[in-house]
């Protein structure tokens, strides 16, 4: 089950060479359980076949203002009404000009005029065309009509030119679609999230760490952004893409994470400590690679600062302090340990996480968590994708904020 399951997306394709790229986007939407109906302009049909789009979307493709099969229907009105969101990608300079001036001279432009739901527009064209004052004025005009523009990337184009105008990546569009459907209940919040493992070096080529991938923290960052928050992610080494619209500060050690968290506190209203911080670090990191040869080697460790505990202590002395959310990674006595950490670290909410199973462990795409809050409420969240679990955590946080 995805957050997009059963959403009805009307997908408008216009005449740009990037049309071939969106065939994959249609598949991605269907994989997430969306119902997709494709509308193509005449020029779009010269770049990619309606047959391809019909097969990929699983629905007939609409190209004409007037239906030959059912002349009594009014396609532009029915299509606009029957869908939750209109996505226009790639959007050519010509279509953007049509939308800017409210022209209704083809099916797609007429549907846009008749749509009352969200309209997302992904421009794609040669960079000189994109930067032309006429196109820029048209983009500003459609923005003022309430359409959301997902700006194109910079790079090499099919025509050989280089610059802004390349169709954006799917991840940015997915995030924009999810944002359009998400409640904007974190719109006034400045959220700070830590994610991933830390690495504690003992010589220039070796370190102490853990198997955290950062997936849960990155999902929290993406979903907070979807719900309108301004998000800063402080991430230990992770190989994930930073979610669109999220500011990311990369760190390596627990000490670096601690410094960055404390430096960001002033402007923060909610802190979520999803990082798997190494509790210990080598006492004497070596400047040069430790050579083999000894039969045994022992590695003295010293304790790292407990960043969350320090935040909890500061919270005790401060009337106005960010809402504090911690995680508890447990392999046994989950609830007992979670409740202990909630109290000892003076948290508002703790997310208790079973790290022993394959569906809920460090690198899993899914998670099953229990939420314990400062008022004694306990919520069992079933096995969900980390993105859906993140939304359930934000639901609990917004309930706390309201209280
Ligand atoms: N945490 C932290 N700094 C540390 C250790 C943990 O900020 N040095 C935070 C984690 O980000 C998490 C919470 O504290 O939000 C609990 O982490 P966890 O590893 O479950 O527990 P610990 O406090 O380290 O205790 P233990 O290892 O004994 O279970």
PDB file of C-alpha atoms in Angstrom, residues 41-276:
ATOM      1  CA  UNK A  41      -1.447  16.978 -27.566  1.00  0.00           C
ATOM      2  CA  UNK A  42      -1.070  16.541 -31.314  1.00  0.00           C
ATOM      3  CA  UNK A  43       2.676  17.271 -31.132  1.00  0.00           C
ATOM      4  CA  UNK A  44       3.139  14.828 -28.227  1.00  0.00           C
ATOM      5  CA  UNK A  45       1.791  12.066 -30.505  1.00  0.00           C
ATOM      6  CA  UNK A  46       4.680  12.765 -32.915  1.00  0.00           C
ATOM      7  CA  UNK A  47       7.237  12.100 -30.176  1.00  0.00           C
ATOM      8  CA  UNK A  48       5.673   9.048 -28.533  1.00  0.00           C
ATOM      9  CA  UNK A  49       2.834   6.812 -29.585  1.00  0.00           C
ATOM     10  CA  UNK A  50      -0.554   6.957 -27.826  1.00  0.00           C
ATOM     11  CA  UNK A  51      -0.506   3.161 -28.080  1.00  0.00           C
ATOM     12  CA  UNK A  52       2.538   3.028 -25.770  1.00  0.00           C
ATOM     13  CA  UNK A  53       0.866   5.325 -23.261  1.00  0.00           C
ATOM     14  CA  UNK A  54      -2.431   3.372 -23.420  1.00  0.00           C
ATOM     15  CA  UNK A  55      -0.590   0.117 -22.719  1.00  0.00           C
ATOM     16  CA  UNK A  56       1.416   1.623 -19.851  1.00  0.00           C
ATOM     17  CA  UNK A  57      -1.490   3.480 -18.241  1.00  0.00           C
ATOM     18  CA  UNK A  58      -4.005   0.684 -18.769  1.00  0.00           C
ATOM     19  CA  UNK A  59      -6.528   3.263 -20.009  1.00  0.00           C
ATOM     20  CA  UNK A  60      -7.524   4.758 -23.368  1.00  0.00           C
ATOM     21  CA  UNK A  61      -5.485   7.844 -24.294  1.00  0.00           C
ATOM     22  CA  UNK A  62      -7.402  11.062 -24.998  1.00  0.00           C
ATOM     23  CA  UNK A  63      -6.257  13.347 -27.793  1.00  0.00           C
ATOM     24  CA  UNK A  64      -9.421  15.001 -29.164  1.00  0.00           C
ATOM     25  CA  UNK A  65     -11.706  17.691 -27.835  1.00  0.00           C
ATOM     26  CA  UNK A  66     -14.696  15.804 -29.154  1.00  0.00           C
ATOM     27  CA  UNK A  67     -15.218  12.121 -28.548  1.00  0.00           C
ATOM     28  CA  UNK A  68     -16.053  10.127 -31.652  1.00  0.00           C
ATOM     29  CA  UNK A  69     -17.162   7.117 -29.578  1.00  0.00           C
ATOM     30  CA  UNK A  70     -19.421   8.946 -27.118  1.00  0.00           C
ATOM     31  CA  UNK A  71     -20.307  12.324 -28.671  1.00  0.00           C
ATOM     32  CA  UNK A  72     -22.749  13.111 -25.861  1.00  0.00           C
ATOM     33  CA  UNK A  73     -19.923  13.258 -23.270  1.00  0.00           C
ATOM     34  CA  UNK A  74     -17.891  16.427 -22.812  1.00  0.00           C
ATOM     35  CA  UNK A  75     -14.386  14.985 -22.402  1.00  0.00           C
ATOM     36  CA  UNK A  76     -12.646  18.081 -21.015  1.00  0.00           C
ATOM     37  CA  UNK A  77     -15.206  18.528 -18.240  1.00  0.00           C
ATOM     38  CA  UNK A  78     -15.564  14.860 -17.308  1.00  0.00           C
ATOM     39  CA  UNK A  79     -11.802  14.274 -17.357  1.00  0.00           C
ATOM     40  CA  UNK A  80     -11.149  17.389 -15.228  1.00  0.00           C
ATOM     41  CA  UNK A  81     -13.835  16.412 -12.715  1.00  0.00           C
ATOM     42  CA  UNK A  82     -12.980  12.727 -12.427  1.00  0.00           C
ATOM     43  CA  UNK A  83      -9.345  13.233 -11.413  1.00  0.00           C
ATOM     44  CA  UNK A  84      -7.620  14.296  -8.206  1.00  0.00           C
ATOM     45  CA  UNK A  85      -4.609  15.974  -9.834  1.00  0.00           C
ATOM     46  CA  UNK A  86      -3.435  17.129 -13.266  1.00  0.00           C
ATOM     47  CA  UNK A  87       0.257  16.571 -14.059  1.00  0.00           C
ATOM     48  CA  UNK A  88       1.579  18.138 -17.267  1.00  0.00           C
ATOM     49  CA  UNK A  89       4.945  16.658 -18.211  1.00  0.00           C
ATOM     50  CA  UNK A  90       6.841  17.443 -20.277  1.00  0.00           C
ATOM     51  CA  UNK A  91       5.293  20.896 -20.643  1.00  0.00           C
ATOM     52  CA  UNK A  92       6.464  22.574 -23.864  1.00  0.00           C
ATOM     53  CA  UNK A  93       6.904  26.346 -24.293  1.00  0.00           C
ATOM     54  CA  UNK A  94       3.763  26.315 -26.469  1.00  0.00           C
ATOM     55  CA  UNK A  95       1.602  24.607 -23.822  1.00  0.00           C
ATOM     56  CA  UNK A  96       2.925  26.892 -21.078  1.00  0.00           C
ATOM     57  CA  UNK A  97       2.011  29.901 -23.275  1.00  0.00           C
ATOM     58  CA  UNK A  98      -1.481  28.428 -23.779  1.00  0.00           C
ATOM     59  CA  UNK A  99      -1.950  27.944 -20.035  1.00  0.00           C
ATOM     60  CA  UNK A 100      -0.630  31.438 -19.295  1.00  0.00           C
ATOM     61  CA  UNK A 101      -3.219  33.027 -21.552  1.00  0.00           C
ATOM     62  CA  UNK A 102      -6.077  30.706 -20.663  1.00  0.00           C
ATOM     63  CA  UNK A 103      -6.421  29.459 -24.245  1.00  0.00           C
ATOM     64  CA  UNK A 104      -8.770  26.547 -24.774  1.00  0.00           C
ATOM     65  CA  UNK A 105      -7.715  25.451 -28.236  1.00  0.00           C
ATOM     66  CA  UNK A 106      -6.844  21.830 -27.516  1.00  0.00           C
ATOM     67  CA  UNK A 107      -8.076  19.152 -25.113  1.00  0.00           C
ATOM     68  CA  UNK A 108      -5.241  19.472 -22.560  1.00  0.00           C
ATOM     69  CA  UNK A 109      -5.394  23.297 -22.294  1.00  0.00           C
ATOM     70  CA  UNK A 110      -9.176  23.126 -21.953  1.00  0.00           C
ATOM     71  CA  UNK A 111      -8.921  20.493 -19.205  1.00  0.00           C
ATOM     72  CA  UNK A 112      -6.445  22.735 -17.348  1.00  0.00           C
ATOM     73  CA  UNK A 113      -8.986  25.571 -17.488  1.00  0.00           C
ATOM     74  CA  UNK A 114     -11.737  23.281 -16.258  1.00  0.00           C
ATOM     75  CA  UNK A 115      -9.671  21.740 -13.395  1.00  0.00           C
ATOM     76  CA  UNK A 116     -10.294  22.862  -9.854  1.00  0.00           C
ATOM     77  CA  UNK A 117      -7.737  20.500  -8.252  1.00  0.00           C
ATOM     78  CA  UNK A 118      -3.930  20.796  -8.098  1.00  0.00           C
ATOM     79  CA  UNK A 119      -2.079  21.275 -11.411  1.00  0.00           C
ATOM     80  CA  UNK A 120       1.643  20.427 -11.563  1.00  0.00           C
ATOM     81  CA  UNK A 121       3.655  21.584 -14.565  1.00  0.00           C
ATOM     82  CA  UNK A 122       7.102  20.217 -15.500  1.00  0.00           C
ATOM     83  CA  UNK A 123       8.662  22.446 -18.195  1.00  0.00           C
ATOM     84  CA  UNK A 124      11.107  20.815 -20.631  1.00  0.00           C
ATOM     85  CA  UNK A 125      12.621  22.627 -23.593  1.00  0.00           C
ATOM     86  CA  UNK A 126      15.840  24.007 -25.063  1.00  0.00           C
ATOM     87  CA  UNK A 127      17.586  26.266 -22.541  1.00  0.00           C
ATOM     88  CA  UNK A 128      17.447  29.367 -24.776  1.00  0.00           C
ATOM     89  CA  UNK A 129      13.687  28.873 -25.168  1.00  0.00           C
ATOM     90  CA  UNK A 130      13.342  28.307 -21.431  1.00  0.00           C
ATOM     91  CA  UNK A 131      15.291  31.450 -20.533  1.00  0.00           C
ATOM     92  CA  UNK A 132      13.480  33.621 -23.104  1.00  0.00           C
ATOM     93  CA  UNK A 133      11.654  36.476 -21.346  1.00  0.00           C
ATOM     94  CA  UNK A 134       8.369  35.384 -22.977  1.00  0.00           C
ATOM     95  CA  UNK A 135       8.625  31.875 -21.491  1.00  0.00           C
ATOM     96  CA  UNK A 136       9.712  33.236 -18.113  1.00  0.00           C
ATOM     97  CA  UNK A 137       6.743  35.651 -18.119  1.00  0.00           C
ATOM     98  CA  UNK A 138       4.398  32.778 -19.033  1.00  0.00           C
ATOM     99  CA  UNK A 139       5.811  30.643 -16.217  1.00  0.00           C
ATOM    100  CA  UNK A 140       5.285  33.520 -13.770  1.00  0.00           C
ATOM    101  CA  UNK A 141       1.728  33.882 -15.091  1.00  0.00           C
ATOM    102  CA  UNK A 142       0.814  30.209 -14.626  1.00  0.00           C
ATOM    103  CA  UNK A 143       2.362  30.286 -11.154  1.00  0.00           C
ATOM    104  CA  UNK A 144       0.050  33.190 -10.339  1.00  0.00           C
ATOM    105  CA  UNK A 145      -2.879  31.075 -11.608  1.00  0.00           C
ATOM    106  CA  UNK A 146      -2.025  28.652  -8.790  1.00  0.00           C
ATOM    107  CA  UNK A 147      -0.241  26.033 -10.907  1.00  0.00           C
ATOM    108  CA  UNK A 148       2.843  24.509  -9.344  1.00  0.00           C
ATOM    109  CA  UNK A 149       5.993  24.575 -11.460  1.00  0.00           C
ATOM    110  CA  UNK A 150       8.551  21.850 -10.937  1.00  0.00           C
ATOM    111  CA  UNK A 151      11.597  23.544 -12.308  1.00  0.00           C
ATOM    112  CA  UNK A 152      13.692  21.830 -14.957  1.00  0.00           C
ATOM    113  CA  UNK A 153      17.224  20.578 -14.326  1.00  0.00           C
ATOM    114  CA  UNK A 154      20.362  22.044 -15.809  1.00  0.00           C
ATOM    115  CA  UNK A 155      22.468  19.914 -18.134  1.00  0.00           C
ATOM    116  CA  UNK A 156      23.089  18.591 -21.624  1.00  0.00           C
ATOM    117  CA  UNK A 157      20.008  18.581 -23.889  1.00  0.00           C
ATOM    118  CA  UNK A 158      18.984  16.290 -26.731  1.00  0.00           C
ATOM    119  CA  UNK A 159      19.881  19.136 -29.174  1.00  0.00           C
ATOM    120  CA  UNK A 160      23.434  19.319 -27.763  1.00  0.00           C
ATOM    121  CA  UNK A 161      22.973  22.657 -25.951  1.00  0.00           C
ATOM    122  CA  UNK A 162      23.670  22.851 -22.254  1.00  0.00           C
ATOM    123  CA  UNK A 163      21.730  24.812 -19.611  1.00  0.00           C
ATOM    124  CA  UNK A 164      18.405  24.853 -17.743  1.00  0.00           C
ATOM    125  CA  UNK A 165      15.495  23.132 -19.473  1.00  0.00           C
ATOM    126  CA  UNK A 166      16.019  19.390 -18.992  1.00  0.00           C
ATOM    127  CA  UNK A 167      12.946  17.594 -17.662  1.00  0.00           C
ATOM    128  CA  UNK A 168      13.202  17.225 -13.879  1.00  0.00           C
ATOM    129  CA  UNK A 169      13.763  13.836 -12.201  1.00  0.00           C
ATOM    130  CA  UNK A 170      10.852  11.611 -11.125  1.00  0.00           C
ATOM    131  CA  UNK A 171      11.769  11.899  -7.410  1.00  0.00           C
ATOM    132  CA  UNK A 172      11.023  15.650  -7.493  1.00  0.00           C
ATOM    133  CA  UNK A 173       7.678  15.060  -9.173  1.00  0.00           C
ATOM    134  CA  UNK A 174       6.727  12.274  -6.769  1.00  0.00           C
ATOM    135  CA  UNK A 175       7.528  14.549  -3.826  1.00  0.00           C
ATOM    136  CA  UNK A 176       5.391  17.338  -5.361  1.00  0.00           C
ATOM    137  CA  UNK A 177       2.453  14.961  -5.931  1.00  0.00           C
ATOM    138  CA  UNK A 178       2.667  13.667  -2.352  1.00  0.00           C
ATOM    139  CA  UNK A 179       2.865  17.266  -1.098  1.00  0.00           C
ATOM    140  CA  UNK A 180      -0.295  18.124  -3.028  1.00  0.00           C
ATOM    141  CA  UNK A 181      -2.163  15.348  -1.183  1.00  0.00           C
ATOM    142  CA  UNK A 182      -0.546  15.733   2.267  1.00  0.00           C
ATOM    143  CA  UNK A 183      -2.100  17.796   5.067  1.00  0.00           C
ATOM    144  CA  UNK A 184      -0.055  20.993   5.533  1.00  0.00           C
ATOM    145  CA  UNK A 185      -0.134  20.613   9.308  1.00  0.00           C
ATOM    146  CA  UNK A 186       3.629  21.169   9.795  1.00  0.00           C
ATOM    147  CA  UNK A 187       3.655  24.373   7.729  1.00  0.00           C
ATOM    148  CA  UNK A 188       4.834  26.526  10.644  1.00  0.00           C
ATOM    149  CA  UNK A 189       7.429  24.083  11.931  1.00  0.00           C
ATOM    150  CA  UNK A 190      11.214  24.117  11.621  1.00  0.00           C
ATOM    151  CA  UNK A 191      12.134  20.468  11.863  1.00  0.00           C
ATOM    152  CA  UNK A 192      15.601  19.117  12.624  1.00  0.00           C
ATOM    153  CA  UNK A 193      16.145  15.420  11.915  1.00  0.00           C
ATOM    154  CA  UNK A 194      19.259  13.346  12.473  1.00  0.00           C
ATOM    155  CA  UNK A 195      19.685  10.170  10.453  1.00  0.00           C
ATOM    156  CA  UNK A 196      22.067   7.384   9.563  1.00  0.00           C
ATOM    157  CA  UNK A 197      25.003   5.944  11.478  1.00  0.00           C
ATOM    158  CA  UNK A 198      28.026   7.748  12.797  1.00  0.00           C
ATOM    159  CA  UNK A 199      31.575   6.593  12.101  1.00  0.00           C
ATOM    160  CA  UNK A 200      34.231   6.740  14.780  1.00  0.00           C
ATOM    161  CA  UNK A 201      37.718   6.403  13.239  1.00  0.00           C
ATOM    162  CA  UNK A 202      40.483   4.476  14.916  1.00  0.00           C
ATOM    163  CA  UNK A 203      43.014   4.988  12.133  1.00  0.00           C
ATOM    164  CA  UNK A 204      42.794   6.675   8.698  1.00  0.00           C
ATOM    165  CA  UNK A 205      41.270   3.590   7.045  1.00  0.00           C
ATOM    166  CA  UNK A 206      39.144   1.981   9.785  1.00  0.00           C
ATOM    167  CA  UNK A 207      36.205   3.009  11.906  1.00  0.00           C
ATOM    168  CA  UNK A 208      33.584   1.823  14.389  1.00  0.00           C
ATOM    169  CA  UNK A 209      30.016   2.071  13.100  1.00  0.00           C
ATOM    170  CA  UNK A 210      26.672   0.238  12.787  1.00  0.00           C
ATOM    171  CA  UNK A 211      24.466  -0.983   9.920  1.00  0.00           C
ATOM    172  CA  UNK A 212      22.025   1.970   9.948  1.00  0.00           C
ATOM    173  CA  UNK A 213      21.199   3.093   6.379  1.00  0.00           C
ATOM    174  CA  UNK A 214      19.331   6.279   7.319  1.00  0.00           C
ATOM    175  CA  UNK A 215      16.108   5.145   5.579  1.00  0.00           C
ATOM    176  CA  UNK A 216      13.801   5.968   8.509  1.00  0.00           C
ATOM    177  CA  UNK A 217      15.341   9.408   9.108  1.00  0.00           C
ATOM    178  CA  UNK A 218      15.281  10.283   5.393  1.00  0.00           C
ATOM    179  CA  UNK A 219      11.622   9.140   5.201  1.00  0.00           C
ATOM    180  CA  UNK A 220      10.833  11.426   8.156  1.00  0.00           C
ATOM    181  CA  UNK A 221      12.570  14.313   6.371  1.00  0.00           C
ATOM    182  CA  UNK A 222      10.715  13.715   3.075  1.00  0.00           C
ATOM    183  CA  UNK A 223       7.310  13.414   4.760  1.00  0.00           C
ATOM    184  CA  UNK A 224       7.837  16.454   7.025  1.00  0.00           C
ATOM    185  CA  UNK A 225       8.630  18.459   3.895  1.00  0.00           C
ATOM    186  CA  UNK A 226       5.492  17.072   2.203  1.00  0.00           C
ATOM    187  CA  UNK A 227       3.493  18.297   5.203  1.00  0.00           C
ATOM    188  CA  UNK A 228       4.863  21.817   4.788  1.00  0.00           C
ATOM    189  CA  UNK A 229       7.751  21.916   7.311  1.00  0.00           C
ATOM    190  CA  UNK A 230      11.108  23.569   6.730  1.00  0.00           C
ATOM    191  CA  UNK A 231      13.459  20.630   7.195  1.00  0.00           C
ATOM    192  CA  UNK A 232      17.127  20.323   8.086  1.00  0.00           C
ATOM    193  CA  UNK A 233      18.576  16.842   7.950  1.00  0.00           C
ATOM    194  CA  UNK A 234      21.829  16.137   9.780  1.00  0.00           C
ATOM    195  CA  UNK A 235      23.024  12.911   8.275  1.00  0.00           C
ATOM    196  CA  UNK A 236      25.801  10.494   9.053  1.00  0.00           C
ATOM    197  CA  UNK A 237      27.304   8.617   6.074  1.00  0.00           C
ATOM    198  CA  UNK A 238      24.384   7.252   3.996  1.00  0.00           C
ATOM    199  CA  UNK A 239      24.008   6.426   0.323  1.00  0.00           C
ATOM    200  CA  UNK A 240      20.480   7.837  -0.040  1.00  0.00           C
ATOM    201  CA  UNK A 241      19.359  10.820  -2.101  1.00  0.00           C
ATOM    202  CA  UNK A 242      18.521  13.873  -0.005  1.00  0.00           C
ATOM    203  CA  UNK A 243      14.723  14.342  -0.318  1.00  0.00           C
ATOM    204  CA  UNK A 244      13.714  17.279  -2.546  1.00  0.00           C
ATOM    205  CA  UNK A 245      13.382  20.555  -0.655  1.00  0.00           C
ATOM    206  CA  UNK A 246      15.360  19.337   2.378  1.00  0.00           C
ATOM    207  CA  UNK A 247      18.577  21.036   3.554  1.00  0.00           C
ATOM    208  CA  UNK A 248      21.171  18.414   4.431  1.00  0.00           C
ATOM    209  CA  UNK A 249      24.278  18.759   6.589  1.00  0.00           C
ATOM    210  CA  UNK A 250      26.636  15.806   6.235  1.00  0.00           C
ATOM    211  CA  UNK A 251      28.573  14.675   9.296  1.00  0.00           C
ATOM    212  CA  UNK A 252      30.734  11.676  10.120  1.00  0.00           C
ATOM    213  CA  UNK A 253      31.286  11.360  13.878  1.00  0.00           C
ATOM    214  CA  UNK A 254      28.980  11.674  16.898  1.00  0.00           C
ATOM    215  CA  UNK A 255      30.947  14.750  17.989  1.00  0.00           C
ATOM    216  CA  UNK A 256      30.292  16.435  14.613  1.00  0.00           C
ATOM    217  CA  UNK A 257      26.609  15.514  14.834  1.00  0.00           C
ATOM    218  CA  UNK A 258      26.413  16.929  18.358  1.00  0.00           C
ATOM    219  CA  UNK A 259      28.017  20.220  17.226  1.00  0.00           C
ATOM    220  CA  UNK A 260      25.647  20.590  14.261  1.00  0.00           C
ATOM    221  CA  UNK A 261      22.530  19.749  16.315  1.00  0.00           C
ATOM    222  CA  UNK A 262      23.413  22.271  18.999  1.00  0.00           C
ATOM    223  CA  UNK A 263      24.244  24.959  16.389  1.00  0.00           C
ATOM    224  CA  UNK A 264      20.829  24.495  14.701  1.00  0.00           C
ATOM    225  CA  UNK A 265      18.717  24.486  17.882  1.00  0.00           C
ATOM    226  CA  UNK A 266      17.977  28.212  17.995  1.00  0.00           C
ATOM    227  CA  UNK A 267      15.652  28.156  15.000  1.00  0.00           C
ATOM    228  CA  UNK A 268      14.195  24.659  15.526  1.00  0.00           C
ATOM    229  CA  UNK A 269      10.695  23.813  16.780  1.00  0.00           C
ATOM    230  CA  UNK A 270      10.838  19.995  16.515  1.00  0.00           C
ATOM    231  CA  UNK A 271      13.874  17.710  16.883  1.00  0.00           C
ATOM    232  CA  UNK A 272      13.749  14.065  15.774  1.00  0.00           C
ATOM    233  CA  UNK A 273      16.776  11.981  16.672  1.00  0.00           C
ATOM    234  CA  UNK A 274      16.508   9.037  14.309  1.00  0.00           C
ATOM    235  CA  UNK A 275      20.283   8.626  13.964  1.00  0.00           C
ATOM    236  CA  UNK A 276      21.996   5.495  15.232  1.00  0.00           C
TER     237      UNK A 276
END
